[in-house]
Coordinates of C-alpha atoms in Angstrom, one line a residue:
M1 CA 0.0 0.0 0.0
S2 CA 1.0 3.6 -0.4
F3 CA 1.3 5.6 2.8
P4 CA -2.1 7.3 2.5
E5 CA -3.7 3.9 1.7
A6 CA -2.1 2.4 4.7
V7 CA -3.3 5.2 7.0
H8 CA -6.8 4.9 5.5
W9 CA -6.8 1.2 6.1
L10 CA -5.5 1.4 9.7
L11 CA -8.2 4.0 10.6
G12 CA -10.9 1.6 9.5
G13 CA -11.7 3.1 6.1
E14 CA -14.4 5.7 5.7
A15 CA -15.8 4.9 9.2
G16 CA -12.7 6.5 10.8
V17 CA -12.5 3.8 13.5
E18 CA -9.1 4.0 15.3
W19 CA -6.9 1.0 15.4
N20 CA -6.5 0.1 19.1
Q21 CA -3.9 -2.4 20.2
T22 CA -4.6 -2.0 24.0
S23 CA -6.5 -5.2 24.3
K24 CA -3.7 -7.2 22.7
N25 CA -1.2 -5.8 25.3
A26 CA -3.4 -6.3 28.3
P27 CA -1.6 -8.1 31.1
A28 CA -2.5 -11.7 31.8
P29 CA -4.7 -12.1 34.9
K30 CA -2.8 -12.8 38.1
K31 CA -2.7 -16.4 39.1
D32 CA -3.9 -17.5 42.5
F33 CA -1.2 -18.6 44.9
A34 CA -0.5 -22.4 45.0
L35 CA 2.4 -24.3 46.5
P36 CA 4.4 -26.4 44.1
E37 CA 3.7 -30.1 44.3
V38 CA 5.7 -31.9 47.0
N39 CA 8.3 -34.5 46.0
S40 CA 8.2 -37.9 47.7
D41 CA 11.5 -37.2 49.5
M42 CA 14.0 -34.4 50.3
R43 CA 17.2 -36.0 49.3
R44 CA 18.4 -33.3 46.9
V45 CA 17.3 -30.4 49.2
F46 CA 19.1 -32.0 52.2
A47 CA 22.2 -32.7 50.2
Y48 CA 22.3 -29.1 48.9
L49 CA 21.6 -27.3 52.2
I50 CA 23.8 -29.6 54.3
K51 CA 26.7 -30.4 52.1
Q52 CA 26.9 -27.2 50.0
R53 CA 25.6 -24.6 52.4
F54 CA 26.6 -26.3 55.7
I55 CA 23.2 -25.8 57.3
D56 CA 22.9 -27.8 60.6
R57 CA 21.0 -31.1 60.0
D58 CA 18.8 -30.7 63.1
V59 CA 17.9 -27.2 62.2
L60 CA 16.9 -28.2 58.7
S61 CA 15.0 -31.3 60.0
H62 CA 13.0 -29.0 62.4
F63 CA 11.8 -26.8 59.5
A64 CA 11.1 -29.8 57.3
H65 CA 9.0 -31.4 60.1
E66 CA 7.0 -28.2 60.4
K67 CA 6.4 -28.4 56.6
L68 CA 8.1 -25.0 56.2
I69 CA 10.8 -26.4 53.9
Y70 CA 10.3 -29.1 51.3
E71 CA 11.5 -30.3 47.8
D72 CA 9.2 -29.7 44.9
K73 CA 8.5 -32.6 42.5
E74 CA 9.0 -31.0 39.1
Y75 CA 12.4 -29.2 39.5
H76 CA 13.6 -30.4 42.9
N77 CA 13.9 -26.9 44.2
A78 CA 14.1 -26.1 47.9
V79 CA 10.8 -24.5 48.8
F80 CA 10.6 -22.2 51.8
V81 CA 7.0 -21.7 52.9
G82 CA 5.6 -18.6 54.6
L83 CA 2.4 -19.0 56.7
D84 CA -0.2 -16.4 57.7
E85 CA -1.5 -15.9 61.2
K86 CA -4.0 -18.8 60.7
G87 CA -1.3 -21.2 59.6
I88 CA -2.3 -21.0 55.9
A89 CA 0.5 -20.9 53.3
R90 CA 0.6 -17.5 51.6
H91 CA 4.1 -17.3 50.3
A92 CA 6.8 -19.6 48.9
H93 CA 10.4 -18.9 47.9
K94 CA 12.1 -21.4 45.6
R95 CA 15.8 -22.0 45.5
G96 CA 17.5 -24.2 43.0
T97 CA 19.6 -27.2 44.3
Y98 CA 21.8 -27.7 41.3
T99 CA 25.4 -26.7 42.0
Q100 CA 26.5 -25.9 38.5
G101 CA 26.3 -22.2 37.7
E102 CA 24.1 -19.6 39.4
P103 CA 21.2 -21.5 41.1
Y104 CA 17.6 -20.5 40.3
K105 CA 15.8 -18.4 42.9
G106 CA 12.4 -16.7 42.9
N107 CA 9.0 -16.5 44.6
V108 CA 6.0 -18.6 43.6
E109 CA 3.5 -16.5 41.6
G110 CA 0.8 -15.0 43.8
S111 CA 3.0 -15.0 46.9
D112 CA 1.9 -12.4 49.5
P113 CA 5.1 -10.4 50.4
R114 CA 3.9 -9.9 54.0
Y115 CA 4.1 -13.6 54.8
S116 CA 7.6 -14.7 53.8
F117 CA 9.6 -17.6 55.4
H118 CA 9.8 -17.1 59.2
W119 CA 9.8 -18.6 62.6
I120 CA 8.1 -17.0 65.7
G121 CA 9.4 -17.8 69.2
K122 CA 8.4 -16.6 72.6
S123 CA 11.2 -14.1 73.3
S124 CA 11.1 -10.4 72.5
K125 CA 13.8 -10.7 69.8
L126 CA 13.2 -10.7 66.1
Y127 CA 16.1 -11.3 63.7
V128 CA 15.7 -10.0 60.2
F129 CA 17.4 -11.5 57.1
E130 CA 17.4 -11.0 53.3
A131 CA 17.0 -14.7 52.3
P132 CA 16.1 -18.1 53.8
V133 CA 19.6 -19.5 53.5
D134 CA 20.9 -16.5 55.5
M135 CA 18.4 -17.1 58.2
L136 CA 19.3 -20.9 58.4
S137 CA 23.0 -20.1 58.4
F138 CA 22.6 -17.6 61.3
I139 CA 20.6 -20.1 63.3
T140 CA 23.3 -22.8 62.6
L141 CA 26.0 -20.4 63.9
H142 CA 23.9 -19.4 66.9
R143 CA 22.1 -22.5 67.9
S144 CA 21.7 -21.9 71.6
D145 CA 18.0 -21.6 72.5
W146 CA 17.3 -20.6 68.9
K147 CA 13.7 -21.7 68.9
E148 CA 12.9 -19.2 71.7
H149 CA 13.6 -16.3 69.3
S150 CA 11.9 -15.1 66.1
Y151 CA 13.3 -14.8 62.6
V152 CA 11.9 -13.4 59.3
T153 CA 13.2 -13.2 55.8
L154 CA 12.5 -10.2 53.5
D155 CA 13.3 -11.8 50.1
G156 CA 15.5 -8.8 49.5
V157 CA 15.3 -5.6 51.6
S158 CA 11.6 -4.8 51.4
E159 CA 9.9 -4.0 54.8
H160 CA 6.5 -5.7 54.3
A161 CA 7.3 -9.0 56.0
L162 CA 9.1 -7.3 58.9
L163 CA 6.2 -4.9 59.6
Q164 CA 3.7 -7.7 59.4
Q165 CA 5.5 -9.8 62.0
V166 CA 5.9 -6.9 64.5
R167 CA 2.3 -5.9 64.1
Q168 CA 1.0 -9.5 64.3
N169 CA 3.2 -10.4 67.4
P170 CA 3.1 -7.6 70.0
H171 CA 5.7 -9.4 72.1
L172 CA 8.4 -8.7 69.5
Q173 CA 9.9 -5.5 70.9
E174 CA 13.6 -5.9 69.9
V175 CA 14.5 -6.0 66.2
I176 CA 17.9 -7.0 65.1
L177 CA 18.7 -6.3 61.5
C178 CA 21.0 -9.0 60.1
L179 CA 21.2 -8.0 56.4
D180 CA 24.1 -8.6 54.0
H181 CA 27.4 -6.9 54.8
D182 CA 27.5 -4.9 51.6
E183 CA 26.5 -1.5 50.2
A184 CA 22.9 -2.4 49.6
G185 CA 22.5 -4.1 53.0
I186 CA 24.0 -1.2 54.9
E187 CA 21.6 1.3 53.2
A188 CA 18.7 -1.1 53.9
N189 CA 19.7 -1.1 57.6
G190 CA 19.3 2.6 57.8
R191 CA 16.1 2.7 55.8
L192 CA 14.4 -0.1 57.8
K193 CA 15.4 1.6 61.1
D194 CA 13.7 4.8 60.0
I195 CA 10.6 2.9 58.9
L196 CA 10.4 1.1 62.3
A197 CA 10.9 4.3 64.2
E198 CA 8.0 5.9 62.3
G199 CA 5.9 3.0 63.5
G200 CA 7.0 3.4 67.1
Y201 CA 9.6 0.6 67.2
T202 CA 12.8 2.3 68.5
N203 CA 14.5 -0.7 70.0
T204 CA 16.5 -1.7 66.9
A205 CA 20.0 -2.9 66.4
V206 CA 22.3 -4.0 63.5
M207 CA 24.2 -7.2 63.6
Q208 CA 26.7 -7.7 60.7
S209 CA 28.3 -10.9 59.4
T210 CA 32.1 -10.9 59.2
Y211 CA 32.0 -11.8 55.5
K212 CA 29.4 -10.8 52.8
D213 CA 26.5 -12.7 54.5
W214 CA 25.9 -15.3 57.2
N215 CA 26.3 -18.3 54.8
E216 CA 29.7 -16.9 53.8
D217 CA 30.6 -16.9 57.6
L218 CA 29.4 -20.5 57.8
K219 CA 31.5 -21.5 54.7
A220 CA 34.6 -19.9 56.2
K221 CA 34.0 -21.9 59.4
H222 CA 34.2 -25.1 57.3
G223 CA 37.4 -24.0 55.5
M224 CA 36.0 -22.6 52.3
E225 CA 37.1 -19.3 50.8
P226 CA 34.3 -16.8 51.6
I227 CA 33.1 -13.8 49.7
P228 CA 34.5 -10.8 51.6
S229 CA 32.3 -8.1 53.1
E230 CA 32.0 -4.7 51.4
E231 CA 31.9 -1.4 53.4
H232 CA 29.8 1.4 52.1
P233 CA 32.0 3.7 50.0
K234 CA 30.3 6.9 51.2
L235 CA 30.9 5.9 54.8
I236 CA 34.5 5.1 54.1
L237 CA 35.0 8.6 52.5
L238 CA 32.9 10.5 55.1
P239 CA 35.6 10.7 57.8
Q240 CA 38.2 11.8 55.3
V241 CA 36.0 14.6 54.0
C242 CA 35.1 15.7 57.6
A243 CA 38.8 15.6 58.8
V244 CA 39.6 19.0 57.2
L245 CA 36.6 20.8 58.8
P246 CA 38.1 21.6 62.3
G247 CA 41.1 23.3 60.8
L248 CA 39.0 25.3 58.4
C249 CA 36.6 26.2 61.2
A250 CA 39.4 27.5 63.4
A251 CA 40.7 29.6 60.5
L252 CA 37.4 31.3 60.1
G253 CA 37.6 32.7 63.7
T254 CA 39.0 36.1 62.4
H255 CA 36.3 36.5 59.7
R256 CA 33.9 39.3 60.4
D257 CA 30.7 38.1 58.9
I258 CA 30.4 34.3 58.4
R259 CA 26.8 34.4 57.1
T260 CA 27.9 36.8 54.3
F261 CA 30.9 34.5 53.7
L262 CA 28.5 31.5 53.2
T263 CA 26.4 33.5 50.7
D264 CA 29.5 34.6 48.8
C265 CA 30.8 31.0 48.7
F266 CA 27.5 29.8 47.3
H267 CA 27.5 32.5 44.6
A268 CA 31.0 31.4 43.7
L269 CA 29.8 27.7 43.6
E270 CA 26.7 28.2 41.6
P271 CA 28.2 29.0 38.2
L272 CA 30.7 26.2 38.6
V273 CA 27.9 23.6 38.9
N274 CA 25.0 25.4 37.1
S275 CA 24.8 22.6 34.4
G276 CA 24.7 19.9 37.1
K277 CA 28.2 18.9 36.1
V278 CA 31.8 19.9 37.0
A279 CA 34.4 20.6 34.4
P280 CA 37.9 19.4 35.2
E281 CA 39.3 22.9 35.7
N282 CA 36.6 23.7 38.2
A283 CA 36.8 20.6 40.5
D284 CA 39.3 22.1 43.0
A285 CA 37.3 25.3 43.3
V286 CA 34.1 23.4 43.9
R287 CA 35.7 21.3 46.6
E288 CA 37.0 24.5 48.3
C289 CA 33.6 26.2 48.2
L290 CA 31.9 23.2 49.7
E291 CA 34.5 22.7 52.5
C292 CA 34.4 26.4 53.4
M293 CA 30.6 26.4 53.6
A294 CA 30.6 23.3 55.7
A295 CA 33.2 24.7 58.1
G296 CA 31.4 28.1 58.2
S297 CA 28.1 26.6 59.1
L298 CA 29.8 24.6 61.9
F299 CA 31.4 27.7 63.1
L300 CA 28.0 29.5 63.4
A301 CA 26.5 26.5 65.1
K302 CA 29.3 26.5 67.7
E303 CA 28.9 30.2 68.3
L304 CA 25.1 29.8 68.7
C305 CA 25.7 27.0 71.3
R306 CA 28.1 29.4 73.2
Q307 CA 25.5 32.1 73.2
M308 CA 22.9 29.7 74.6
E309 CA 25.4 28.7 77.3
R310 CA 25.6 25.2 75.8
P311 CA 29.3 25.2 74.7
V312 CA 30.5 22.4 72.3
T313 CA 33.7 21.8 70.5
T314 CA 34.2 21.7 66.8
E315 CA 35.1 18.1 67.1
Q316 CA 31.8 17.3 68.8
L317 CA 29.9 19.0 66.0
V318 CA 31.8 17.1 63.4
R319 CA 31.1 13.8 65.2
K320 CA 27.4 14.8 65.3
L321 CA 27.6 15.5 61.6
Q322 CA 28.9 12.1 60.8
T323 CA 26.3 10.4 63.1
N324 CA 23.5 12.2 61.2
Y325 CA 24.8 11.1 57.8
R326 CA 22.7 8.3 56.4
P327 CA 23.7 6.9 53.0
H328 CA 20.2 5.7 52.2
E329 CA 19.0 9.3 52.2
D330 CA 21.9 10.6 50.2
R331 CA 20.4 10.5 46.7
G332 CA 20.3 12.6 43.6
W333 CA 22.7 14.3 41.4
L334 CA 24.8 17.4 41.9
R335 CA 22.0 19.8 40.8
T336 CA 19.8 18.3 43.6
R337 CA 22.5 18.8 46.2
T338 CA 23.0 22.4 45.0
E339 CA 19.2 23.1 45.5
D340 CA 19.4 21.6 49.0
I341 CA 22.2 24.0 49.9
R342 CA 20.2 26.9 48.4
R343 CA 17.2 25.9 50.6
D344 CA 19.4 25.7 53.7
L345 CA 20.7 29.2 53.1
A346 CA 17.2 30.5 52.7
D347 CA 16.1 28.9 56.0
I348 CA 19.1 30.4 57.8
E349 CA 18.3 33.8 56.3
R350 CA 14.7 33.6 57.4
L351 CA 15.5 32.4 61.0
T352 CA 18.1 35.1 61.5
H353 CA 15.7 37.8 60.6
I354 CA 12.8 36.9 62.9
P355 CA 11.6 40.2 64.4
G356 CA 11.8 40.6 68.2
I357 CA 13.7 38.6 70.7
R358 CA 14.6 35.1 69.4
R359 CA 13.0 32.4 71.4
V360 CA 14.8 29.2 72.5
E361 CA 12.8 27.2 69.9
D362 CA 14.0 29.6 67.2
Q363 CA 17.6 29.3 68.3
L364 CA 17.3 25.5 68.2
R365 CA 15.8 25.6 64.7
L366 CA 18.6 27.9 63.6
G367 CA 21.2 25.5 65.0
S368 CA 19.6 22.6 63.2
S369 CA 19.7 24.7 59.9
Y370 CA 23.4 25.3 60.4
L371 CA 24.0 21.6 60.9
R372 CA 21.8 20.7 57.9
L373 CA 23.7 23.1 55.7
A374 CA 27.0 21.6 56.8
L375 CA 25.7 18.1 56.1
D376 CA 24.4 19.0 52.7
C377 CA 27.8 20.5 51.8
V378 CA 29.5 17.3 53.0
K379 CA 27.1 15.2 50.9
A380 CA 27.9 17.2 47.8
R381 CA 31.6 16.9 48.6
V382 CA 31.3 13.1 48.9
F383 CA 29.4 13.0 45.6
L384 CA 32.2 14.9 43.9
E385 CA 34.7 12.3 44.9
L386 CA 32.7 9.1 44.3
E387 CA 30.9 10.0 41.1
P388 CA 32.9 10.8 37.9
Q389 CA 34.1 14.1 39.3
V390 CA 35.5 15.3 35.9
M391 CA 32.3 15.5 33.9
L392 CA 32.4 17.6 30.7
S393 CA 29.4 19.6 29.8
K394 CA 27.4 18.6 26.7
Q395 CA 28.8 21.6 24.8
E396 CA 32.4 20.5 25.6
Q397 CA 31.7 16.9 24.6
T398 CA 30.3 18.1 21.3
E399 CA 33.3 20.3 20.7
N400 CA 35.7 17.5 21.4
F401 CA 33.7 15.2 19.2
T402 CA 33.7 17.7 16.4
M403 CA 37.5 18.2 16.7
T404 CA 38.0 14.4 16.1
M405 CA 35.9 14.3 13.0

């Protein structure tokens, strides 16, 4: 067909009916949850979890007896069952038992994420894990009275199963987060602690494996080479970035107007990062602006504490800064961080020009704004080091490309 003929045909001829493909792309209806068919024995599952993952036989036998772990008939996967409050299966996680290559893992379709694989004991402690093998490995390593405590897996780092268990079991008052010892697990620890605190659960702790996860610790105990743990790169860099602040803060003691100094630093910073990127020749100047602004805001916070007769040292403020830093909240690109700094300066300007005598509440809010500005400057400084710090603007990239043509 010619193009006009094709358009005429697709529109349904003279009737002008639109061609609608929506019905063809409609998602398939969600299947109801059903457990995979049970195999007649558990030989492959027992062999895999005991010989390959070193799970204690008695621990595994307990969960098998409770029908919380079994072997499926079709693929011989290990199936980890999650029950609801009435003892009805609502969730199942499958783990392949073949040792060649990366084993299969995934949830049975229709699983309710609130009811993942778990065990509820009588004590007040709830241990939280990313996956069933992590949970079984931890129990194997800490077998003393393990049935008295409670354990839940998240099938990743989602909070649904954790919140379901603490709401469903009021006696669980102490939550111990035992997630993987890597960047994702460290961020999830902070995020889950915040979610729990919002729900009124403040008695939380973090327990980290020596190696990447609890099964790697178990492997190491049996003489196998474990996968090492990974510290969060931002938390590694944070003390290094903060180390320069006390010296800069002391050097600012002779400056007449620190608030004006902060504004001047930001005005110098803005054009250097106005595209959201930092050109190579600007990187050092951006670092200097951010460090001076962080130090200046700490200096003002220290002076405010002195005026309120609550003296603190610069070192104490820097430690508070590091304590308040949460990598799971440190998101966005350089432009986002610049806007955060602009907002902080606006808050400081507003709070310093409140008419009349400044109340204690106003002084505390001002002090918080100073610390928030320092923290946002530190975040931008960390970003500059960890992200590709030498980022050419689109115009420069185009010019370089044109020169090579």
